[in-house]
Amino acid sequence: MVPSMTTILQRFSGEWAALLQPNASLRVCRESGDTAWRDRVLTPVTTVQLFLLQMLYGHTACHHLPHLSGLRFSAAAYYQARARLPLRLLDLLLERLASAVHPCLSSEGRGHGHRTCLADDSGCSIHDTPAIEDAFSQPTEQRPGCGVPVARLLGLFHAGTGVLLKLVVAPLLTHDLAQVQAVHSTLQPGDVLVADRGLCSYAHLALLVQAGVHAVLRVSARQIVDFTPGRAFVKPSVRRTPAVKGIPRSRWLTALGVQDQLVAWLKPKTWPSWLTREALAALPEALVLREVRYHLGRPGFRTRQITLVTTRLDAEVYRVADLAALYRQRWQVETSLAHLKTTMHMDVLHCKTVSGVLKELTIFAMVYNLVRLVMRQSATLQHTAVERISFLDALRWLGAPSTGRPLVALIVNPICPDRVEPRVKKRRPRSFPLMITPRKQLREQLVQQGFSG
């Protein structure tokens, strides 16, 4: 077995930690169908632990793993062993890990008795191999031979602990709504989904209502919201023309307060490409929703007013201030994605095959959740909020050898609600021109100029 990884997992208790121990991983290997392998150093269980160890140490080089693990193998042997790992095995481990941490997710991050989940999208760059370019497209503004493919990611996070519940991978030129149905299976009836305007549409809200899931979404920029009582509205069958410009397509029902109203969103006549005609036919003809608008007067916020649409209709139970505070939690997703991409170095993936990219992202999700659970244990011991525990310090604690430093000693970040920092760099980067010509042509130019390696 891998001594370093085993020692790391033995430093704290919990059912979720036991899942990654050798015996438990061996059972998951058999369940995934990977039951026959030769008696070699890099068995599937050992390879999974090495994969975890590699991401835990900041996406370290494969040549570094023998020094970390104490095992004797070559980097080429590790490449081959990692390629042999079935993706189903890693998916099962991630699912079992999420199931093991479900008790803490059920007791934390609840508002008005409902579990809150946050969703947002991001992206990461990949190697520009032909297979990856076919699966994940490049940005359209890139010149041929000068860009790199980008994978589009949609993450679903638990608001109370920051645990990553679901990570959906898609090509770059994929709209967020085209991926959103993949996260619906993770949501449970009674949950509250908080997301930005990219996930706000009639079809998405109707699907959430059918699943018994509440929603607090920022209204799309194209959606016209008017709080005038008894105002006119445009029927779905009417096309967009200058004559109906500025008139909402929702029917006004009743006012609940100042810039707080109940409206009926009408079912559109056209359907999005990500939804089948049959699924659209099963949606209701209208949805009774609540639209609220509030203003932000604090410095540091770019937007002065925010308009939300929600399925929480009771204005006495769910006040506008409560909805505003709930939507503000969505900023935690930005912090979580920054930890994944910057702190853990997931912004640039190293695998050169499509299956390798998916495996790499799955391992990143597992390590990220382990760090989040370490933060939760430390927050419980220090009687503070989970988000105040330093993610970087928890990551270092998880990857460091056992030195006797307890979880209670993890760094607690100070509360700085009005902190404003300019987003600039003081140190000047090295000045290299951007690559606007394919690398092969650049090499030929250097050869012609008399340069050689």
PDB file of N, CA and C in Angstrom, residues 222-226 231-250:
ATOM      1  N   ARG A 222     -32.480  39.469 -20.087  1.00  0.00           N
ATOM      2  CA  ARG A 222     -33.496  39.641 -21.128  1.00  0.00           C
ATOM      3  C   ARG A 222     -34.909  39.630 -20.558  1.00  0.00           C
ATOM      4  N   GLN A 223     -35.055  39.194 -19.312  1.00  0.00           N
ATOM      5  CA  GLN A 223     -36.377  39.117 -18.707  1.00  0.00           C
ATOM      6  C   GLN A 223     -36.781  40.504 -18.207  1.00  0.00           C
ATOM      7  N   ILE A 224     -37.895  41.011 -18.682  1.00  0.00           N
ATOM      8  CA  ILE A 224     -38.386  42.334 -18.273  1.00  0.00           C
ATOM      9  C   ILE A 224     -39.232  42.179 -17.021  1.00  0.00           C
ATOM     10  N   VAL A 225     -38.900  42.951 -15.998  1.00  0.00           N
ATOM     11  CA  VAL A 225     -39.618  42.914 -14.726  1.00  0.00           C
ATOM     12  C   VAL A 225     -40.189  44.299 -14.473  1.00  0.00           C
ATOM     13  N   ASP A 226     -41.491  44.364 -14.274  1.00  0.00           N
ATOM     14  CA  ASP A 226     -42.191  45.625 -14.030  1.00  0.00           C
ATOM     15  C   ASP A 226     -43.088  45.438 -12.813  1.00  0.00           C
ATOM     16  N   ARG A 231     -50.404  45.937 -14.663  1.00  0.00           N
ATOM     17  CA  ARG A 231     -49.758  46.308 -15.925  1.00  0.00           C
ATOM     18  C   ARG A 231     -50.138  45.341 -17.037  1.00  0.00           C
ATOM     19  N   ALA A 232     -49.822  45.742 -18.261  1.00  0.00           N
ATOM     20  CA  ALA A 232     -50.056  44.874 -19.414  1.00  0.00           C
ATOM     21  C   ALA A 232     -48.945  43.838 -19.529  1.00  0.00           C
ATOM     22  N   PHE A 233     -49.202  42.817 -20.310  1.00  0.00           N
ATOM     23  CA  PHE A 233     -48.195  41.785 -20.541  1.00  0.00           C
ATOM     24  C   PHE A 233     -48.340  41.272 -21.963  1.00  0.00           C
ATOM     25  N   VAL A 234     -47.288  40.637 -22.447  1.00  0.00           N
ATOM     26  CA  VAL A 234     -47.254  40.105 -23.804  1.00  0.00           C
ATOM     27  C   VAL A 234     -47.437  38.592 -23.740  1.00  0.00           C
ATOM     28  N   LYS A 235     -48.345  38.065 -24.543  1.00  0.00           N
ATOM     29  CA  LYS A 235     -48.580  36.627 -24.573  1.00  0.00           C
ATOM     30  C   LYS A 235     -47.422  35.907 -25.263  1.00  0.00           C
ATOM     31  N   PRO A 236     -47.206  34.636 -24.930  1.00  0.00           N
ATOM     32  CA  PRO A 236     -46.077  33.907 -25.535  1.00  0.00           C
ATOM     33  C   PRO A 236     -46.167  33.798 -27.048  1.00  0.00           C
ATOM     34  N   SER A 237     -47.368  33.828 -27.599  1.00  0.00           N
ATOM     35  CA  SER A 237     -47.516  33.674 -29.046  1.00  0.00           C
ATOM     36  C   SER A 237     -47.121  34.928 -29.820  1.00  0.00           C
ATOM     37  N   VAL A 238     -46.959  36.068 -29.120  1.00  0.00           N
ATOM     38  CA  VAL A 238     -46.615  37.320 -29.777  1.00  0.00           C
ATOM     39  C   VAL A 238     -45.106  37.396 -29.957  1.00  0.00           C
ATOM     40  N   ARG A 239     -44.660  37.680 -31.157  1.00  0.00           N
ATOM     41  CA  ARG A 239     -43.230  37.784 -31.437  1.00  0.00           C
ATOM     42  C   ARG A 239     -42.682  39.097 -30.896  1.00  0.00           C
ATOM     43  N   ARG A 240     -41.375  39.127 -30.704  1.00  0.00           N
ATOM     44  CA  ARG A 240     -40.716  40.345 -30.228  1.00  0.00           C
ATOM     45  C   ARG A 240     -40.660  41.360 -31.368  1.00  0.00           C
ATOM     46  N   THR A 241     -41.325  42.470 -31.193  1.00  0.00           N
ATOM     47  CA  THR A 241     -41.335  43.558 -32.173  1.00  0.00           C
ATOM     48  C   THR A 241     -41.159  44.872 -31.430  1.00  0.00           C
ATOM     49  N   PRO A 242     -40.823  45.946 -32.136  1.00  0.00           N
ATOM     50  CA  PRO A 242     -40.709  47.254 -31.463  1.00  0.00           C
ATOM     51  C   PRO A 242     -41.988  47.676 -30.772  1.00  0.00           C
ATOM     52  N   ALA A 243     -43.147  47.180 -31.229  1.00  0.00           N
ATOM     53  CA  ALA A 243     -44.412  47.583 -30.621  1.00  0.00           C
ATOM     54  C   ALA A 243     -44.568  47.050 -29.194  1.00  0.00           C
ATOM     55  N   VAL A 244     -43.940  45.900 -28.889  1.00  0.00           N
ATOM     56  CA  VAL A 244     -44.071  45.297 -27.546  1.00  0.00           C
ATOM     57  C   VAL A 244     -42.782  45.447 -26.742  1.00  0.00           C
ATOM     58  N   LYS A 245     -41.878  46.281 -27.205  1.00  0.00           N
ATOM     59  CA  LYS A 245     -40.618  46.465 -26.507  1.00  0.00           C
ATOM     60  C   LYS A 245     -40.857  47.064 -25.129  1.00  0.00           C
ATOM     61  N   GLY A 246     -40.234  46.489 -24.108  1.00  0.00           N
ATOM     62  CA  GLY A 246     -40.350  46.992 -22.744  1.00  0.00           C
ATOM     63  C   GLY A 246     -41.547  46.474 -21.981  1.00  0.00           C
ATOM     64  N   ILE A 247     -42.389  45.635 -22.599  1.00  0.00           N
ATOM     65  CA  ILE A 247     -43.569  45.084 -21.915  1.00  0.00           C
ATOM     66  C   ILE A 247     -43.232  43.674 -21.431  1.00  0.00           C
ATOM     67  N   PRO A 248     -43.460  43.369 -20.154  1.00  0.00           N
ATOM     68  CA  PRO A 248     -43.106  42.038 -19.633  1.00  0.00           C
ATOM     69  C   PRO A 248     -43.942  40.935 -20.272  1.00  0.00           C
ATOM     70  N   ARG A 249     -43.432  39.730 -20.213  1.00  0.00           N
ATOM     71  CA  ARG A 249     -44.156  38.553 -20.687  1.00  0.00           C
ATOM     72  C   ARG A 249     -44.735  37.756 -19.527  1.00  0.00           C
ATOM     73  N   SER A 250     -44.717  38.315 -18.341  1.00  0.00           N
ATOM     74  CA  SER A 250     -45.328  37.674 -17.172  1.00  0.00           C
ATOM     75  C   SER A 250     -46.598  38.429 -16.796  1.00  0.00           C
TER      76      SER A 250
END
